[in-house]
PDB file of C-alpha atoms and ligand atoms in Angstrom:
ATOM      1  CA  UNK A   1     -34.626 -37.710  33.129  1.00 56.00           C
ATOM      2  CA  UNK A   2     -36.520 -40.851  31.380  1.00 69.00           C
ATOM      3  CA  UNK A   3     -36.598 -44.818  30.603  1.00 85.00           C
ATOM      4  CA  UNK A   4     -39.185 -45.501  33.787  1.00 89.00           C
ATOM      5  CA  UNK A   5     -42.836 -45.716  33.133  1.00 96.00           C
ATOM      6  CA  UNK A   6     -45.159 -46.553  35.850  1.00 98.00           C
ATOM      7  CA  UNK A   7     -42.898 -45.297  39.047  1.00 98.00           C
ATOM      8  CA  UNK A   8     -43.123 -41.565  36.898  1.00 98.00           C
ATOM      9  CA  UNK A   9     -45.412 -39.089  37.805  1.00 96.00           C
ATOM     10  CA  UNK A  10     -45.670 -38.478  34.065  1.00 94.00           C
ATOM     11  CA  UNK A  11     -48.023 -41.511  33.769  1.00 91.00           C
ATOM     12  CA  UNK A  12     -49.728 -41.440  37.284  1.00 95.00           C
ATOM     13  CA  UNK A  13     -50.898 -37.357  38.503  1.00 95.00           C
ATOM     14  CA  UNK A  14     -52.375 -39.338  41.757  1.00 96.00           C
ATOM     15  CA  UNK A  15     -49.733 -39.682  44.765  1.00 97.00           C
ATOM     16  CA  UNK A  16     -50.184 -43.251  45.760  1.00 98.00           C
ATOM     17  CA  UNK A  17     -51.337 -44.275  48.871  1.00 98.00           C
ATOM     18  CA  UNK A  18     -49.606 -47.461  49.547  1.00 98.00           C
ATOM     19  CA  UNK A  19     -52.481 -49.568  52.685  1.00 98.00           C
ATOM     20  CA  UNK A  20     -50.767 -51.649  55.171  1.00 98.00           C
ATOM     21  CA  UNK A  21     -53.356 -52.812  56.427  1.00 97.00           C
ATOM     22  CA  UNK A  22     -56.043 -50.882  57.745  1.00 96.00           C
ATOM     23  CA  UNK A  23     -53.098 -48.091  57.658  1.00 97.00           C
ATOM     24  CA  UNK A  24     -52.016 -45.926  54.591  1.00 97.00           C
ATOM     25  CA  UNK A  25     -48.294 -44.907  53.735  1.00 98.00           C
ATOM     26  CA  UNK A  26     -48.935 -41.482  51.508  1.00 97.00           C
ATOM     27  CA  UNK A  27     -51.273 -39.499  52.302  1.00 95.00           C
ATOM     28  CA  UNK A  28     -51.710 -36.456  54.075  1.00 91.00           C
ATOM     29  CA  UNK A  29     -50.514 -38.099  57.709  1.00 94.00           C
ATOM     30  CA  UNK A  30     -47.436 -38.489  57.954  1.00 96.00           C
ATOM     31  CA  UNK A  31     -46.082 -42.021  58.604  1.00 96.00           C
ATOM     32  CA  UNK A  32     -43.673 -42.511  61.533  1.00 98.00           C
ATOM     33  CA  UNK A  33     -41.506 -46.249  61.841  1.00 98.00           C
ATOM     34  CA  UNK A  34     -39.086 -46.272  64.813  1.00 98.00           C
ATOM     35  CA  UNK A  35     -37.569 -48.897  66.371  1.00 98.00           C
ATOM     36  CA  UNK A  36     -34.156 -50.500  66.969  1.00 98.00           C
ATOM     37  CA  UNK A  37     -32.017 -51.454  64.120  1.00 98.00           C
ATOM     38  CA  UNK A  38     -31.478 -54.639  64.943  1.00 98.00           C
ATOM     39  CA  UNK A  39     -34.014 -57.346  67.379  1.00 98.00           C
ATOM     40  CA  UNK A  40     -31.885 -58.488  69.895  1.00 98.00           C
ATOM     41  CA  UNK A  41     -33.813 -59.580  72.376  1.00 98.00           C
ATOM     42  CA  UNK A  42     -37.598 -60.124  74.138  1.00 98.00           C
ATOM     43  CA  UNK A  43     -37.022 -57.449  76.819  1.00 98.00           C
ATOM     44  CA  UNK A  44     -35.206 -54.970  75.108  1.00 98.00           C
ATOM     45  CA  UNK A  45     -37.944 -54.876  71.973  1.00 98.00           C
ATOM     46  CA  UNK A  46     -40.618 -54.660  74.619  1.00 98.00           C
ATOM     47  CA  UNK A  47     -39.514 -51.976  76.438  1.00 98.00           C
ATOM     48  CA  UNK A  48     -39.183 -50.381  72.997  1.00 98.00           C
ATOM     49  CA  UNK A  49     -42.610 -51.028  71.592  1.00 98.00           C
ATOM     50  CA  UNK A  50     -44.195 -49.637  74.731  1.00 98.00           C
ATOM     51  CA  UNK A  51     -41.891 -46.164  74.610  1.00 98.00           C
ATOM     52  CA  UNK A  52     -43.107 -46.464  71.127  1.00 98.00           C
ATOM     53  CA  UNK A  53     -46.854 -46.497  71.325  1.00 97.00           C
ATOM     54  CA  UNK A  54     -47.440 -44.904  74.329  1.00 97.00           C
ATOM     55  CA  UNK A  55     -46.450 -41.739  72.023  1.00 97.00           C
ATOM     56  CA  UNK A  56     -48.578 -43.541  69.765  1.00 97.00           C
ATOM     57  CA  UNK A  57     -46.966 -44.633  67.524  1.00 98.00           C
ATOM     58  CA  UNK A  58     -48.360 -47.324  64.724  1.00 98.00           C
ATOM     59  CA  UNK A  59     -45.354 -48.509  62.757  1.00 98.00           C
ATOM     60  CA  UNK A  60     -42.270 -50.954  64.513  1.00 98.00           C
ATOM     61  CA  UNK A  61     -38.978 -51.206  62.863  1.00 98.00           C
ATOM     62  CA  UNK A  62     -36.723 -53.919  63.691  1.00 98.00           C
ATOM     63  CA  UNK A  63     -34.219 -56.176  61.469  1.00 98.00           C
ATOM     64  CA  UNK A  64     -34.323 -59.965  62.350  1.00 98.00           C
ATOM     65  CA  UNK A  65     -31.465 -60.855  59.386  1.00 98.00           C
ATOM     66  CA  UNK A  66     -28.960 -57.818  59.445  1.00 97.00           C
ATOM     67  CA  UNK A  67     -27.447 -56.875  56.459  1.00 96.00           C
ATOM     68  CA  UNK A  68     -23.025 -56.216  58.383  1.00 96.00           C
ATOM     69  CA  UNK A  69     -20.456 -55.162  56.934  1.00 95.00           C
ATOM     70  CA  UNK A  70     -18.320 -57.955  59.066  1.00 96.00           C
ATOM     71  CA  UNK A  71     -19.484 -61.786  58.881  1.00 97.00           C
ATOM     72  CA  UNK A  72     -18.093 -61.423  62.661  1.00 97.00           C
ATOM     73  CA  UNK A  73     -20.911 -58.932  63.638  1.00 97.00           C
ATOM     74  CA  UNK A  74     -23.967 -59.534  65.234  1.00 97.00           C
ATOM     75  CA  UNK A  75     -26.525 -60.870  61.963  1.00 98.00           C
ATOM     76  CA  UNK A  76     -29.549 -60.824  63.603  1.00 98.00           C
ATOM     77  CA  UNK A  77     -32.103 -63.386  66.065  1.00 98.00           C
ATOM     78  CA  UNK A  78     -33.209 -64.656  61.940  1.00 98.00           C
ATOM     79  CA  UNK A  79     -36.614 -66.487  62.932  1.00 98.00           C
ATOM     80  CA  UNK A  80     -36.386 -66.111  66.482  1.00 98.00           C
ATOM     81  CA  UNK A  81     -36.122 -61.972  66.010  1.00 98.00           C
ATOM     82  CA  UNK A  82     -39.232 -62.122  63.099  1.00 98.00           C
ATOM     83  CA  UNK A  83     -41.340 -64.455  66.233  1.00 98.00           C
ATOM     84  CA  UNK A  84     -40.122 -61.593  69.115  1.00 98.00           C
ATOM     85  CA  UNK A  85     -41.492 -58.947  66.805  1.00 98.00           C
ATOM     86  CA  UNK A  86     -44.688 -60.590  65.622  1.00 98.00           C
ATOM     87  CA  UNK A  87     -45.295 -61.414  69.025  1.00 98.00           C
ATOM     88  CA  UNK A  88     -44.366 -57.688  70.938  1.00 98.00           C
ATOM     89  CA  UNK A  89     -46.870 -56.269  67.676  1.00 98.00           C
ATOM     90  CA  UNK A  90     -49.603 -57.782  68.311  1.00 98.00           C
ATOM     91  CA  UNK A  91     -49.053 -56.576  72.023  1.00 98.00           C
ATOM     92  CA  UNK A  92     -49.294 -53.244  71.286  1.00 98.00           C
ATOM     93  CA  UNK A  93     -51.011 -52.747  68.486  1.00 97.00           C
ATOM     94  CA  UNK A  94     -48.009 -52.151  65.759  1.00 98.00           C
ATOM     95  CA  UNK A  95     -47.323 -52.912  62.533  1.00 98.00           C
ATOM     96  CA  UNK A  96     -44.035 -54.413  61.537  1.00 98.00           C
ATOM     97  CA  UNK A  97     -41.315 -53.337  59.487  1.00 98.00           C
ATOM     98  CA  UNK A  98     -38.586 -55.385  59.028  1.00 98.00           C
ATOM     99  CA  UNK A  99     -35.509 -56.844  56.176  1.00 98.00           C
ATOM    100  CA  UNK A 100     -35.753 -59.549  54.036  1.00 98.00           C
ATOM    101  CA  UNK A 101     -32.326 -59.763  52.913  1.00 97.00           C
ATOM    102  CA  UNK A 102     -32.381 -62.160  49.403  1.00 96.00           C
ATOM    103  CA  UNK A 103     -35.133 -63.763  47.868  1.00 98.00           C
ATOM    104  CA  UNK A 104     -34.663 -67.412  50.174  1.00 98.00           C
ATOM    105  CA  UNK A 105     -35.574 -65.107  52.695  1.00 98.00           C
ATOM    106  CA  UNK A 106     -38.966 -64.436  51.208  1.00 98.00           C
ATOM    107  CA  UNK A 107     -41.169 -66.869  52.133  1.00 98.00           C
ATOM    108  CA  UNK A 108     -39.717 -67.231  55.919  1.00 98.00           C
ATOM    109  CA  UNK A 109     -40.341 -62.995  56.642  1.00 98.00           C
ATOM    110  CA  UNK A 110     -43.316 -62.513  54.758  1.00 98.00           C
ATOM    111  CA  UNK A 111     -45.660 -64.224  57.637  1.00 98.00           C
ATOM    112  CA  UNK A 112     -43.951 -61.853  60.036  1.00 98.00           C
ATOM    113  CA  UNK A 113     -43.971 -58.257  58.141  1.00 98.00           C
ATOM    114  CA  UNK A 114     -46.544 -55.808  57.281  1.00 98.00           C
ATOM    115  CA  UNK A 115     -43.944 -54.204  55.319  1.00 98.00           C
ATOM    116  CA  UNK A 116     -40.954 -55.842  53.643  1.00 98.00           C
ATOM    117  CA  UNK A 117     -37.588 -53.701  53.646  1.00 98.00           C
ATOM    118  CA  UNK A 118     -35.156 -54.257  51.274  1.00 98.00           C
ATOM    119  CA  UNK A 119     -31.749 -52.505  52.868  1.00 98.00           C
ATOM    120  CA  UNK A 120     -29.260 -50.179  50.903  1.00 98.00           C
ATOM    121  CA  UNK A 121     -27.243 -52.806  49.853  1.00 98.00           C
ATOM    122  CA  UNK A 122     -29.954 -54.447  48.279  1.00 98.00           C
ATOM    123  CA  UNK A 123     -31.484 -51.504  45.769  1.00 98.00           C
ATOM    124  CA  UNK A 124     -29.482 -52.931  42.927  1.00 98.00           C
ATOM    125  CA  UNK A 125     -30.077 -56.855  43.385  1.00 98.00           C
ATOM    126  CA  UNK A 126     -32.710 -57.065  40.214  1.00 98.00           C
ATOM    127  CA  UNK A 127     -33.710 -60.629  40.575  1.00 98.00           C
ATOM    128  CA  UNK A 128     -34.894 -60.259  43.895  1.00 98.00           C
ATOM    129  CA  UNK A 129     -36.595 -56.933  43.070  1.00 98.00           C
ATOM    130  CA  UNK A 130     -38.060 -59.021  40.345  1.00 98.00           C
ATOM    131  CA  UNK A 131     -38.998 -61.433  42.730  1.00 98.00           C
ATOM    132  CA  UNK A 132     -40.776 -58.967  45.611  1.00 98.00           C
ATOM    133  CA  UNK A 133     -42.780 -57.714  42.003  1.00 98.00           C
ATOM    134  CA  UNK A 134     -44.514 -60.641  42.613  1.00 98.00           C
ATOM    135  CA  UNK A 135     -45.880 -60.278  46.140  1.00 98.00           C
ATOM    136  CA  UNK A 136     -48.974 -58.711  47.453  1.00 96.00           C
ATOM    137  CA  UNK A 137     -47.162 -57.046  50.591  1.00 98.00           C
ATOM    138  CA  UNK A 138     -45.856 -53.002  50.646  1.00 98.00           C
ATOM    139  CA  UNK A 139     -41.973 -53.076  50.156  1.00 98.00           C
ATOM    140  CA  UNK A 140     -40.034 -49.952  51.645  1.00 99.00           C
ATOM    141  CA  UNK A 141     -37.219 -49.968  49.156  1.00 99.00           C
ATOM    142  CA  UNK A 142     -34.398 -47.805  50.355  1.00 98.00           C
ATOM    143  CA  UNK A 143     -31.729 -46.256  48.793  1.00 98.00           C
ATOM    144  CA  UNK A 144     -28.710 -47.296  47.241  1.00 98.00           C
ATOM    145  CA  UNK A 145     -26.069 -45.823  48.902  1.00 98.00           C
ATOM    146  CA  UNK A 146     -24.083 -45.091  46.118  1.00 98.00           C
ATOM    147  CA  UNK A 147     -27.030 -45.284  43.821  1.00 98.00           C
ATOM    148  CA  UNK A 148     -28.313 -41.748  42.034  1.00 98.00           C
ATOM    149  CA  UNK A 149     -32.151 -41.310  42.316  1.00 98.00           C
ATOM    150  CA  UNK A 150     -32.535 -42.290  38.808  1.00 97.00           C
ATOM    151  CA  UNK A 151     -31.370 -45.950  39.542  1.00 98.00           C
ATOM    152  CA  UNK A 152     -32.857 -45.821  42.399  1.00 98.00           C
ATOM    153  CA  UNK A 153     -36.707 -44.570  40.696  1.00 98.00           C
ATOM    154  CA  UNK A 154     -35.520 -48.025  38.635  1.00 98.00           C
ATOM    155  CA  UNK A 155     -35.837 -50.445  40.878  1.00 98.00           C
ATOM    156  CA  UNK A 156     -38.873 -49.385  42.211  1.00 98.00           C
ATOM    157  CA  UNK A 157     -39.779 -49.796  38.682  1.00 98.00           C
ATOM    158  CA  UNK A 158     -38.770 -53.305  38.656  1.00 98.00           C
ATOM    159  CA  UNK A 159     -41.380 -54.165  41.341  1.00 98.00           C
ATOM    160  CA  UNK A 160     -43.784 -52.400  39.730  1.00 98.00           C
ATOM    161  CA  UNK A 161     -43.046 -54.361  36.467  1.00 98.00           C
ATOM    162  CA  UNK A 162     -43.853 -57.303  38.219  1.00 98.00           C
ATOM    163  CA  UNK A 163     -47.393 -56.060  39.447  1.00 98.00           C
ATOM    164  CA  UNK A 164     -46.808 -54.641  42.929  1.00 98.00           C
ATOM    165  CA  UNK A 165     -47.721 -50.782  42.952  1.00 98.00           C
ATOM    166  CA  UNK A 166     -47.335 -50.974  46.776  1.00 98.00           C
ATOM    167  CA  UNK A 167     -43.396 -49.649  47.088  1.00 98.00           C
ATOM    168  CA  UNK A 168     -42.543 -46.778  49.357  1.00 99.00           C
ATOM    169  CA  UNK A 169     -39.635 -45.258  49.255  1.00 99.00           C
ATOM    170  CA  UNK A 170     -36.731 -44.230  51.552  1.00 99.00           C
ATOM    171  CA  UNK A 171     -33.846 -41.956  51.158  1.00 98.00           C
ATOM    172  CA  UNK A 172     -30.931 -43.575  53.733  1.00 98.00           C
ATOM    173  CA  UNK A 173     -28.276 -40.807  52.741  1.00 98.00           C
ATOM    174  CA  UNK A 174     -25.147 -41.049  50.235  1.00 98.00           C
ATOM    175  CA  UNK A 175     -21.512 -42.493  50.061  1.00 98.00           C
ATOM    176  CA  UNK A 176     -19.567 -38.991  49.286  1.00 98.00           C
ATOM    177  CA  UNK A 177     -16.569 -37.509  50.024  1.00 98.00           C
ATOM    178  CA  UNK A 178     -16.790 -36.246  52.913  1.00 96.00           C
ATOM    179  CA  UNK A 179     -16.458 -38.853  55.725  1.00 94.00           C
ATOM    180  CA  UNK A 180     -16.458 -36.874  58.878  1.00 96.00           C
ATOM    181  CA  UNK A 181     -20.431 -38.648  58.745  1.00 96.00           C
ATOM    182  CA  UNK A 182     -21.277 -42.288  58.218  1.00 97.00           C
ATOM    183  CA  UNK A 183     -23.410 -40.807  54.828  1.00 98.00           C
ATOM    184  CA  UNK A 184     -24.472 -37.421  53.337  1.00 98.00           C
ATOM    185  CA  UNK A 185     -28.605 -37.278  53.621  1.00 98.00           C
ATOM    186  CA  UNK A 186     -29.672 -36.662  50.422  1.00 98.00           C
ATOM    187  CA  UNK A 187     -32.908 -33.682  51.596  1.00 98.00           C
ATOM    188  CA  UNK A 188     -33.203 -32.949  47.639  1.00 98.00           C
ATOM    189  CA  UNK A 189     -33.810 -35.892  46.558  1.00 98.00           C
ATOM    190  CA  UNK A 190     -37.000 -35.852  48.361  1.00 98.00           C
ATOM    191  CA  UNK A 191     -38.681 -33.232  46.387  1.00 98.00           C
ATOM    192  CA  UNK A 192     -37.257 -34.504  43.363  1.00 98.00           C
ATOM    193  CA  UNK A 193     -38.648 -38.115  43.064  1.00 98.00           C
ATOM    194  CA  UNK A 194     -41.932 -36.358  44.412  1.00 98.00           C
ATOM    195  CA  UNK A 195     -41.387 -34.532  41.297  1.00 97.00           C
ATOM    196  CA  UNK A 196     -40.522 -37.147  38.998  1.00 97.00           C
ATOM    197  CA  UNK A 197     -42.246 -40.021  40.580  1.00 98.00           C
ATOM    198  CA  UNK A 198     -46.394 -40.718  42.595  1.00 98.00           C
ATOM    199  CA  UNK A 199     -44.743 -43.219  45.252  1.00 98.00           C
ATOM    200  CA  UNK A 200     -44.573 -42.457  48.783  1.00 98.00           C
ATOM    201  CA  UNK A 201     -41.371 -41.119  50.345  1.00 98.00           C
ATOM    202  CA  UNK A 202     -39.533 -41.510  53.754  1.00 98.00           C
ATOM    203  CA  UNK A 203     -36.728 -40.622  55.241  1.00 98.00           C
ATOM    204  CA  UNK A 204     -34.521 -42.326  57.146  1.00 98.00           C
ATOM    205  CA  UNK A 205     -32.395 -39.790  59.132  1.00 98.00           C
ATOM    206  CA  UNK A 206     -30.842 -42.628  61.700  1.00 98.00           C
ATOM    207  CA  UNK A 207     -28.288 -44.137  58.225  1.00 98.00           C
ATOM    208  CA  UNK A 208     -28.894 -41.558  56.740  1.00 98.00           C
ATOM    209  CA  UNK A 209     -26.410 -39.438  58.915  1.00 98.00           C
ATOM    210  CA  UNK A 210     -24.659 -42.250  61.866  1.00 98.00           C
ATOM    211  CA  UNK A 211     -24.997 -39.735  64.473  1.00 98.00           C
ATOM    212  CA  UNK A 212     -27.395 -39.636  67.092  1.00 98.00           C
ATOM    213  CA  UNK A 213     -27.347 -35.879  67.712  1.00 98.00           C
ATOM    214  CA  UNK A 214     -28.483 -35.109  63.532  1.00 98.00           C
ATOM    215  CA  UNK A 215     -31.245 -37.193  64.088  1.00 98.00           C
ATOM    216  CA  UNK A 216     -33.726 -34.893  65.173  1.00 98.00           C
ATOM    217  CA  UNK A 217     -32.710 -31.669  62.297  1.00 98.00           C
ATOM    218  CA  UNK A 218     -32.243 -34.126  59.541  1.00 98.00           C
ATOM    219  CA  UNK A 219     -36.481 -35.072  60.490  1.00 98.00           C
ATOM    220  CA  UNK A 220     -36.948 -32.032  60.569  1.00 97.00           C
ATOM    221  CA  UNK A 221     -35.140 -30.870  56.923  1.00 98.00           C
ATOM    222  CA  UNK A 222     -36.775 -34.228  55.044  1.00 98.00           C
ATOM    223  CA  UNK A 223     -40.651 -33.321  56.592  1.00 97.00           C
ATOM    224  CA  UNK A 224     -40.090 -29.640  55.312  1.00 97.00           C
ATOM    225  CA  UNK A 225     -38.711 -31.065  51.995  1.00 97.00           C
ATOM    226  CA  UNK A 226     -42.485 -33.026  51.908  1.00 97.00           C
ATOM    227  CA  UNK A 227     -41.375 -36.483  52.985  1.00 98.00           C
ATOM    228  CA  UNK A 228     -44.383 -38.583  53.751  1.00 98.00           C
ATOM    229  CA  UNK A 229     -42.568 -39.571  56.693  1.00 98.00           C
ATOM    230  CA  UNK A 230     -39.500 -41.148  58.971  1.00 98.00           C
ATOM    231  CA  UNK A 231     -37.783 -44.451  60.366  1.00 98.00           C
ATOM    232  CA  UNK A 232     -36.545 -43.647  62.830  1.00 98.00           C
ATOM    233  CA  UNK A 233     -33.851 -46.570  65.295  1.00 98.00           C
ATOM    234  CA  UNK A 234     -34.336 -45.791  68.567  1.00 98.00           C
ATOM    235  CA  UNK A 235     -32.801 -47.919  71.379  1.00 98.00           C
ATOM    236  CA  UNK A 236     -33.674 -48.512  75.408  1.00 98.00           C
ATOM    237  CA  UNK A 237     -30.056 -49.009  76.035  1.00 98.00           C
ATOM    238  CA  UNK A 238     -28.074 -47.560  72.576  1.00 98.00           C
ATOM    239  CA  UNK A 239     -24.562 -47.762  74.603  1.00 98.00           C
ATOM    240  CA  UNK A 240     -25.023 -51.500  74.437  1.00 98.00           C
ATOM    241  CA  UNK A 241     -26.834 -51.983  71.143  1.00 98.00           C
ATOM    242  CA  UNK A 242     -25.657 -54.829  69.459  1.00 98.00           C
ATOM    243  CA  UNK A 243     -26.216 -52.867  66.076  1.00 97.00           C
ATOM    244  CA  UNK A 244     -25.752 -49.075  65.765  1.00 97.00           C
ATOM    245  CA  UNK A 245     -25.928 -47.909  69.090  1.00 98.00           C
ATOM    246  CA  UNK A 246     -24.356 -44.511  68.133  1.00 98.00           C
ATOM    247  CA  UNK A 247     -26.902 -43.381  65.606  1.00 98.00           C
ATOM    248  CA  UNK A 248     -29.777 -44.673  67.728  1.00 98.00           C
ATOM    249  CA  UNK A 249     -31.867 -42.087  69.405  1.00 98.00           C
ATOM    250  CA  UNK A 250     -32.980 -42.564  73.243  1.00 98.00           C
ATOM    251  CA  UNK A 251     -35.851 -43.385  74.785  1.00 97.00           C
ATOM    252  CA  UNK A 252     -36.562 -40.123  76.106  1.00 96.00           C
ATOM    253  CA  UNK A 253     -35.682 -38.227  73.069  1.00 98.00           C
ATOM    254  CA  UNK A 254     -38.178 -39.976  70.666  1.00 97.00           C
ATOM    255  CA  UNK A 255     -40.944 -37.622  72.575  1.00 96.00           C
ATOM    256  CA  UNK A 256     -39.210 -34.796  71.815  1.00 97.00           C
ATOM    257  CA  UNK A 257     -38.524 -35.853  68.104  1.00 98.00           C
ATOM    258  CA  UNK A 258     -42.420 -36.364  67.657  1.00 97.00           C
ATOM    259  CA  UNK A 259     -43.660 -32.600  69.434  1.00 96.00           C
ATOM    260  CA  UNK A 260     -40.875 -31.343  66.449  1.00 96.00           C
ATOM    261  CA  UNK A 261     -42.196 -33.459  63.992  1.00 96.00           C
ATOM    262  CA  UNK A 262     -46.088 -32.246  64.364  1.00 95.00           C
ATOM    263  CA  UNK A 263     -45.209 -28.620  64.376  1.00 95.00           C
ATOM    264  CA  UNK A 264     -43.137 -29.209  61.214  1.00 95.00           C
ATOM    265  CA  UNK A 265     -45.855 -31.120  59.930  1.00 94.00           C
ATOM    266  CA  UNK A 266     -48.349 -28.353  60.759  1.00 93.00           C
ATOM    267  CA  UNK A 267     -46.494 -25.898  59.060  1.00 92.00           C
ATOM    268  CA  UNK A 268     -47.468 -27.559  55.222  1.00 89.00           C
ATOM    269  CA  UNK A 269     -50.425 -28.383  56.627  1.00 89.00           C
ATOM    270  CA  UNK A 270     -50.475 -31.733  57.127  1.00 92.00           C
ATOM    271  CA  UNK A 271     -50.519 -33.726  60.432  1.00 92.00           C
ATOM    272  CA  UNK A 272     -48.826 -36.993  61.991  1.00 93.00           C
ATOM    273  CA  UNK A 273     -50.442 -40.070  61.961  1.00 90.00           C
ATOM    274  CA  UNK A 274     -50.614 -41.133  65.648  1.00 93.00           C
ATOM    275  CA  UNK A 275     -52.994 -43.032  67.459  1.00 89.00           C
ATOM    276  CA  UNK A 276     -55.001 -40.323  69.614  1.00 74.00           C
ATOM    277  CA  UNK A 277     -55.127 -38.923  72.263  1.00 57.00           C
ATOM    278  CA  UNK A 278     -51.773 -39.244  72.687  1.00 55.00           C
ATOM    279  CA  UNK A 279     -50.463 -40.223  76.717  1.00 52.00           C
ATOM    280  CA  UNK A 280     -48.440 -38.815  78.912  1.00 52.00           C
ATOM    281  CA  UNK A 281     -45.232 -39.764  78.544  1.00 50.00           C
ATOM    282  CA  UNK A 282     -42.922 -42.653  78.857  1.00 49.00           C
TER     283      UNK A 282
HETATM  284  C1  PEP B   1     -31.471 -50.365  58.744  1.00 89.34           C
HETATM  285  O1  PEP B   1     -32.262 -49.452  58.326  1.00 89.34           O
HETATM  286  O2  PEP B   1     -31.241 -51.040  59.444  1.00 89.34           O
HETATM  287  C2  PEP B   1     -30.335 -50.729  57.910  1.00 89.34           C
HETATM  288  C3  PEP B   1     -29.598 -51.697  57.579  1.00 89.34           C
HETATM  289  O3  PEP B   1     -31.047 -49.804  56.542  1.00 89.34           O
HETATM  290  P1  PEP B   1     -29.667 -49.580  55.289  1.00 89.34           P
HETATM  291  O4  PEP B   1     -30.264 -50.832  54.475  1.00 89.34           O
HETATM  292  O5  PEP B   1     -30.400 -48.203  54.621  1.00 89.34           O
HETATM  293  O6  PEP B   1     -28.699 -49.494  55.863  1.00 89.34           O
HETATM  294 MN1   MN B   2     -29.607 -49.917  61.116  1.00 89.34          MN
END
């Protein structure tokens, strides 16, 4: 496989560590990003943020602009959602990971995000990738749902070529013949990308499977496969979630997940990057 230069491990042996403020993604400490699929209200995000920060988690996800299959589905709280994200993140000392849907929204989302998420549906929006290449903030680049690993790395190449080296890749499942699950989590892509590229790779088993009960086993598998961290959808009331409730774990499951991840990480001499000491549970 060839064609990519800047993202290739061939040209850069040492692994890229992406700084996010005072934190880093891609070092020997695993990064855990947790939060709802979408920001729905101040109360919702506050409860979730409190729950995850009690567990020592340092990164919070939450979409303010949502890319939905149906134009009739909840599209996100937009600017209000961004403000809620920022206020809540300050209160709980969490870094914000949120999606930027297209070039026209970069300016609006930029000040509210610590990491700019590029969704699966946008991985091949090359003009958008070029714009992200001009920024100085980390970009979390999801794998396109029907994209090969080569295409995914080429998408990252666009961002690096523009001058932004702070790229974090994220495997989020791909479309296959099997419709029993929403997506097929491509675990093999994780060690493959680590072989081919120096960029950090996270896994998102929530979009990756579309099923709550599969989130923990796939999280452990991703860590065992060498992922630098995980992005997990968690909700205070998944039944009433305005998006992706069926794949969002309950807050009380998060503690069990963190414990499992920590044990799995130790097997490969890695640590989970949490605020410590971890206080008693929610
Ligand atoms: C999400 O993280 O909620 C999301 C929409 O992800 P993806 O772009 O991977 O579908
Ligand atoms: Mn989602």
